[in-house]
């Protein structure tokens, strides 16, 4: 009886050798072919999904940096040696917590990043921009992720006094006074003479803070901006967030000191340490849901792409 090819194939694949064992077929079976097809399809799917995953990751990172935390590059040496930004060194990248001041008020000792108020930037020239639109785009993206300097009108300083307090310099030991009491400032870095310039008493306006650099003799801060006095104070509304961690370079990893220089006189009024840590705890807890939502969003996008093919 004649047989067709479909019937002949299994007979050849199951031929027996002289000892009676079945000979293995050199032709791949249907399972192997299907496995190869699935593997090739999976590889193609990965490269199709990769641009979508990159976009989703960038959007999530942008939202996190806009509303929760952002990385900033330190452009100058005014906060040495707490924060590196000196010429010839690798500048620090710091993580700035943007939600802390939604729950608490800025306090003395906090290192903050803020937008320069009008009195600070009124005499400045507009930041120079490249004529190359592509270069400007990547500069903007880089500043968002801490890979390039931020807007030149953003500053980083330490809060010395808050609204309603009176600040002046100096006592007979060359210390800044707030409400007549000397400050404890172990973070000061003396570049040159161990003596800071004197200034008359200034009552810090309500809703503002008085800021100074840790590199005390090399910092253009509230003492000088706006010709000094009350115009040098920074509105609380201009504060972007509190510097929490040094994230780069790895050799500089660590927290940013927020030593309260008024601690000796304010200890009776300060909140317990566990209460001061509440905003940071909330930020840490919020990180996990954000990551989970990002993963689910990515899975949903991948599912949509598969159904569309």
Short mmCIF file of C-alpha atoms in Angstrom, two decimals:
data_model
loop_
_atom_site.label_atom_id
_atom_site.label_comp_id
_atom_site.label_asym_id
_atom_site.label_seq_id
_atom_site.Cartn_x
_atom_site.Cartn_y
_atom_site.Cartn_z
CA UNK A 1 0.00 0.00 0.00
CA UNK A 2 1.51 3.32 -0.95
CA UNK A 3 2.28 5.68 1.85
CA UNK A 4 2.56 9.49 1.89
CA UNK A 5 5.46 11.63 3.26
CA UNK A 6 3.71 12.34 6.53
CA UNK A 7 3.64 8.61 7.21
CA UNK A 8 7.20 7.97 6.07
CA UNK A 9 8.77 10.61 8.33
CA UNK A 10 8.13 8.94 11.72
CA UNK A 11 9.38 5.63 10.33
CA UNK A 12 12.76 7.16 9.45
CA UNK A 13 13.00 8.94 12.78
CA UNK A 14 12.48 5.69 14.66
CA UNK A 15 14.82 3.44 12.65
CA UNK A 16 16.64 0.94 14.81
CA UNK A 17 20.35 0.31 14.88
CA UNK A 18 21.75 -3.25 14.67
CA UNK A 19 21.42 -3.66 18.44
CA UNK A 20 17.75 -2.82 18.34
CA UNK A 21 17.95 0.71 19.68
CA UNK A 22 15.99 3.47 18.04
CA UNK A 23 18.10 5.82 15.95
CA UNK A 24 17.67 9.49 16.78
CA UNK A 25 16.42 11.71 13.99
CA UNK A 26 18.64 14.54 12.78
CA UNK A 27 15.55 16.58 11.93
CA UNK A 28 14.25 18.85 14.73
CA UNK A 29 10.87 17.88 16.12
CA UNK A 30 7.87 20.20 16.27
CA UNK A 31 8.58 21.07 19.93
CA UNK A 32 12.09 22.28 19.15
CA UNK A 33 10.87 24.44 16.27
CA UNK A 34 8.16 25.98 18.43
CA UNK A 35 10.72 26.68 21.18
CA UNK A 36 13.00 28.48 18.70
CA UNK A 37 10.10 30.55 17.41
CA UNK A 38 9.09 31.54 20.93
CA UNK A 39 12.67 32.53 21.76
CA UNK A 40 13.01 34.65 18.62
CA UNK A 41 9.64 36.27 19.28
CA UNK A 42 10.65 37.01 22.87
CA UNK A 43 13.88 38.65 21.70
CA UNK A 44 12.00 40.78 19.18
CA UNK A 45 9.45 41.75 21.84
CA UNK A 46 12.18 42.92 24.22
CA UNK A 47 13.64 45.35 21.69
CA UNK A 48 10.17 46.62 20.83
CA UNK A 49 9.32 47.19 24.51
CA UNK A 50 12.67 48.69 25.49
CA UNK A 51 11.89 52.25 24.26
CA UNK A 52 8.54 52.16 26.11
CA UNK A 53 10.21 50.98 29.32
CA UNK A 54 12.82 53.74 29.03
CA UNK A 55 10.13 56.39 28.56
CA UNK A 56 8.13 55.06 31.54
CA UNK A 57 11.26 55.03 33.72
CA UNK A 58 12.13 58.60 32.73
CA UNK A 59 8.59 59.83 33.39
CA UNK A 60 8.55 58.20 36.84
CA UNK A 61 11.98 59.60 37.64
CA UNK A 62 10.85 63.06 36.51
CA UNK A 63 7.71 62.92 38.68
CA UNK A 64 9.70 61.73 41.71
CA UNK A 65 12.25 64.51 41.28
CA UNK A 66 9.57 67.14 40.75
CA UNK A 67 7.46 66.25 43.80
CA UNK A 68 9.44 64.03 46.20
CA UNK A 69 13.19 64.44 45.89
CA UNK A 70 15.74 65.73 43.42
CA UNK A 71 19.47 65.43 42.87
CA UNK A 72 21.45 68.68 42.66
CA UNK A 73 25.05 69.33 41.73
CA UNK A 74 26.98 71.69 44.03
CA UNK A 75 28.43 74.36 41.70
CA UNK A 76 30.61 76.39 44.10
CA UNK A 77 32.70 76.18 47.24
CA UNK A 78 30.49 78.30 49.51
CA UNK A 79 29.49 75.24 51.57
CA UNK A 80 32.95 73.68 51.94
CA UNK A 81 33.73 71.37 53.59
CA UNK A 82 30.24 70.13 54.26
CA UNK A 83 29.58 70.05 50.52
CA UNK A 84 32.29 69.93 47.87
CA UNK A 85 32.03 72.32 44.97
CA UNK A 86 35.56 73.67 44.76
CA UNK A 87 37.43 74.33 41.52
CA UNK A 88 39.34 71.28 40.39
CA UNK A 89 37.46 68.78 42.58
CA UNK A 90 34.59 66.44 41.82
CA UNK A 91 31.44 68.34 42.86
CA UNK A 92 29.03 66.63 45.22
CA UNK A 93 25.59 65.53 44.07
CA UNK A 94 23.08 65.84 46.87
CA UNK A 95 19.60 64.39 47.31
CA UNK A 96 17.16 67.15 48.26
CA UNK A 97 14.02 66.15 50.16
CA UNK A 98 11.10 68.15 48.77
CA UNK A 99 8.33 66.97 51.11
CA UNK A 100 9.83 67.70 54.54
CA UNK A 101 8.59 71.29 54.64
CA UNK A 102 5.07 70.19 53.76
CA UNK A 103 4.93 68.87 57.33
CA UNK A 104 7.43 70.99 59.29
CA UNK A 105 8.91 74.49 59.17
CA UNK A 106 12.53 75.16 58.19
CA UNK A 107 14.78 75.17 61.25
CA UNK A 108 18.21 76.58 62.11
CA UNK A 109 20.93 74.23 60.95
CA UNK A 110 19.03 72.88 57.93
CA UNK A 111 21.02 72.94 54.68
CA UNK A 112 18.51 74.01 52.04
CA UNK A 113 18.32 74.54 48.29
CA UNK A 114 16.24 77.56 47.31
CA UNK A 115 15.37 79.78 44.38
CA UNK A 116 17.13 83.10 44.60
CA UNK A 117 14.65 85.85 45.58
CA UNK A 118 14.62 89.09 43.52
CA UNK A 119 17.07 90.82 45.86
CA UNK A 120 19.60 88.03 45.21
CA UNK A 121 19.40 88.02 41.42
CA UNK A 122 18.42 91.59 40.50
CA UNK A 123 21.94 92.46 39.41
CA UNK A 124 22.70 89.13 37.72
CA UNK A 125 22.84 88.67 34.00
CA UNK A 126 20.50 86.03 32.54
CA UNK A 127 22.15 82.58 32.44
CA UNK A 128 24.10 82.03 29.24
CA UNK A 129 22.51 79.51 26.91
CA UNK A 130 24.02 77.71 23.97
CA UNK A 131 22.74 78.52 20.48
CA UNK A 132 22.46 74.76 19.96
CA UNK A 133 18.90 73.66 20.78
CA UNK A 134 20.00 70.03 21.23
CA UNK A 135 22.69 71.05 23.73
CA UNK A 136 20.18 73.16 25.66
CA UNK A 137 17.77 70.20 25.78
CA UNK A 138 20.37 67.83 27.21
CA UNK A 139 21.55 70.53 29.65
CA UNK A 140 17.99 70.81 30.97
CA UNK A 141 17.59 67.02 31.22
CA UNK A 142 20.99 66.70 32.89
CA UNK A 143 20.16 69.32 35.52
CA UNK A 144 16.95 67.46 36.42
CA UNK A 145 18.92 64.28 37.13
CA UNK A 146 21.88 65.99 38.80
CA UNK A 147 24.22 65.33 35.88
CA UNK A 148 24.68 69.01 35.11
CA UNK A 149 24.62 72.18 37.20
CA UNK A 150 21.11 73.41 38.08
CA UNK A 151 19.76 76.81 37.17
CA UNK A 152 22.33 79.42 38.25
CA UNK A 153 19.57 81.10 40.26
CA UNK A 154 19.27 78.15 42.64
CA UNK A 155 21.41 78.33 45.78
CA UNK A 156 22.41 76.07 48.66
CA UNK A 157 23.10 77.51 52.15
CA UNK A 158 22.55 76.75 55.84
CA UNK A 159 19.72 78.33 57.82
CA UNK A 160 21.10 80.38 60.72
CA UNK A 161 17.96 82.16 61.97
CA UNK A 162 14.24 82.17 61.23
CA UNK A 163 11.51 84.81 61.03
CA UNK A 164 11.22 87.05 64.09
CA UNK A 165 14.75 86.38 65.35
CA UNK A 166 17.53 88.97 65.43
CA UNK A 167 20.92 88.02 64.03
CA UNK A 168 24.21 89.91 64.27
CA UNK A 169 27.97 89.44 64.30
CA UNK A 170 30.03 89.18 66.29
CA UNK A 171 30.72 88.71 70.02
CA UNK A 172 34.18 88.99 71.57
CA UNK A 173 34.88 85.39 70.48
CA UNK A 174 33.96 86.09 66.86
CA UNK A 175 30.68 84.17 67.05
CA UNK A 176 27.39 85.02 65.34
CA UNK A 177 24.63 85.95 67.77
CA UNK A 178 20.93 85.16 67.45
CA UNK A 179 18.67 86.96 69.92
CA UNK A 180 21.82 87.89 71.80
CA UNK A 181 23.01 84.29 72.23
CA UNK A 182 26.17 82.92 70.55
CA UNK A 183 25.83 80.11 68.04
CA UNK A 184 27.57 76.75 68.15
CA UNK A 185 28.88 76.27 64.60
CA UNK A 186 31.30 73.30 64.33
CA UNK A 187 30.66 73.08 60.58
CA UNK A 188 32.38 76.41 59.74
CA UNK A 189 35.32 76.09 57.35
CA UNK A 190 37.86 78.88 57.56
CA UNK A 191 39.40 79.67 54.22
CA UNK A 192 42.01 82.23 55.11
CA UNK A 193 41.67 84.30 58.29
CA UNK A 194 39.75 82.74 61.21
CA UNK A 195 37.62 85.83 61.51
CA UNK A 196 34.27 86.72 59.98
CA UNK A 197 33.03 90.11 58.90
CA UNK A 198 30.89 92.03 61.38
CA UNK A 199 27.36 93.19 60.58
CA UNK A 200 24.75 95.13 62.53
CA UNK A 201 21.70 93.48 64.13
CA UNK A 202 19.05 92.42 61.60
CA UNK A 203 15.54 91.33 62.54
CA UNK A 204 14.65 88.52 60.18
CA UNK A 205 11.22 89.26 58.64
CA UNK A 206 8.42 86.80 59.33
CA UNK A 207 8.08 84.16 56.63
CA UNK A 208 11.79 84.32 55.77
CA UNK A 209 15.06 82.71 56.91
CA UNK A 210 18.61 84.04 57.31
CA UNK A 211 21.13 81.83 55.49
CA UNK A 212 24.92 81.70 55.51
CA UNK A 213 27.56 79.48 53.93
CA UNK A 214 29.71 77.05 55.93
CA UNK A 215 32.75 78.41 54.07
CA UNK A 216 32.13 81.56 56.04
CA UNK A 217 34.66 83.88 54.39
CA UNK A 218 33.90 82.71 50.86
CA UNK A 219 30.11 82.83 50.70
CA UNK A 220 27.84 85.44 49.18
CA UNK A 221 24.84 84.97 51.45
CA UNK A 222 22.24 86.91 53.49
CA UNK A 223 24.97 89.21 54.79
CA UNK A 224 25.65 90.64 51.32
CA UNK A 225 22.76 89.84 48.98
CA UNK A 226 20.40 92.74 48.37
CA UNK A 227 22.98 95.01 50.04
CA UNK A 228 22.51 93.09 53.28
CA UNK A 229 19.98 93.66 56.03
CA UNK A 230 16.44 92.34 55.83
CA UNK A 231 16.60 92.22 52.01
CA UNK A 232 19.16 89.44 52.30
CA UNK A 233 16.67 87.11 53.98
CA UNK A 234 15.15 84.30 51.88
CA UNK A 235 11.35 83.76 51.76
CA UNK A 236 10.34 80.34 53.03
CA UNK A 237 8.22 79.93 49.88
CA UNK A 238 11.44 79.99 47.83
CA UNK A 239 12.88 76.95 49.59
CA UNK A 240 12.89 73.93 47.28
CA UNK A 241 13.86 71.36 49.89
CA UNK A 242 16.29 70.12 52.51
CA UNK A 243 19.63 68.52 51.58
CA UNK A 244 19.61 65.00 53.03
CA UNK A 245 22.33 62.86 51.47
CA UNK A 246 25.47 63.10 49.37
CA UNK A 247 24.83 60.50 46.67
CA UNK A 248 27.88 61.04 44.45
CA UNK A 249 30.79 60.54 44.25
CA UNK A 250 30.83 57.21 46.16
CA UNK A 251 33.80 58.34 48.25
CA UNK A 252 31.59 61.09 49.69
CA UNK A 253 28.49 59.06 50.52
CA UNK A 254 26.83 60.20 53.72
CA UNK A 255 24.21 62.38 55.33
CA UNK A 256 24.34 66.18 55.24
CA UNK A 257 24.84 67.66 58.71
CA UNK A 258 21.84 69.58 60.06
CA UNK A 259 23.42 70.52 63.39
CA UNK A 260 21.26 73.18 65.02
CA UNK A 261 23.59 76.07 65.98
CA UNK A 262 20.94 77.32 68.41
CA UNK A 263 20.57 73.91 70.07
CA UNK A 264 22.01 75.00 73.42
CA UNK A 265 19.36 77.70 73.85
CA UNK A 266 16.53 75.90 72.07
CA UNK A 267 16.81 72.42 73.58
CA UNK A 268 13.86 73.04 75.89
CA UNK A 269 11.67 74.01 72.92
CA UNK A 270 12.74 71.42 70.36
CA UNK A 271 10.52 68.49 69.45
CA UNK A 272 11.61 64.94 70.36
CA UNK A 273 13.98 63.33 67.88
CA UNK A 274 11.40 60.73 66.80
CA UNK A 275 8.97 63.51 65.81
CA UNK A 276 11.63 65.32 63.80
CA UNK A 277 12.17 62.10 61.84
CA UNK A 278 8.50 61.70 60.87
CA UNK A 279 8.78 63.49 57.46
CA UNK A 280 11.80 61.39 56.46
CA UNK A 281 9.96 58.22 57.52
CA UNK A 282 6.98 59.21 55.40
CA UNK A 283 9.29 59.78 52.45
CA UNK A 284 10.85 56.32 52.85
CA UNK A 285 7.42 54.65 53.12
CA UNK A 286 6.19 56.52 50.04
CA UNK A 287 9.11 55.19 47.98
CA UNK A 288 7.78 51.59 48.01
CA UNK A 289 4.25 52.36 46.66
CA UNK A 290 5.85 54.55 43.98
CA UNK A 291 8.08 51.68 42.89
CA UNK A 292 5.14 49.24 42.94
CA UNK A 293 2.98 51.55 40.83
CA UNK A 294 5.86 51.94 38.37
CA UNK A 295 6.19 48.17 38.00
CA UNK A 296 2.46 47.69 37.49
CA UNK A 297 2.36 50.50 34.97
CA UNK A 298 5.22 48.89 33.08
CA UNK A 299 3.41 45.52 33.11
CA UNK A 300 0.22 47.16 31.85
CA UNK A 301 2.10 48.87 29.01
CA UNK A 302 3.76 45.58 28.04
CA UNK A 303 0.37 43.84 28.07
CA UNK A 304 -1.09 46.52 25.83
CA UNK A 305 1.81 46.16 23.39
CA UNK A 306 1.37 42.35 23.24
CA UNK A 307 -2.36 42.61 22.61
CA UNK A 308 -1.74 45.14 19.84
CA UNK A 309 0.58 42.80 17.93
#
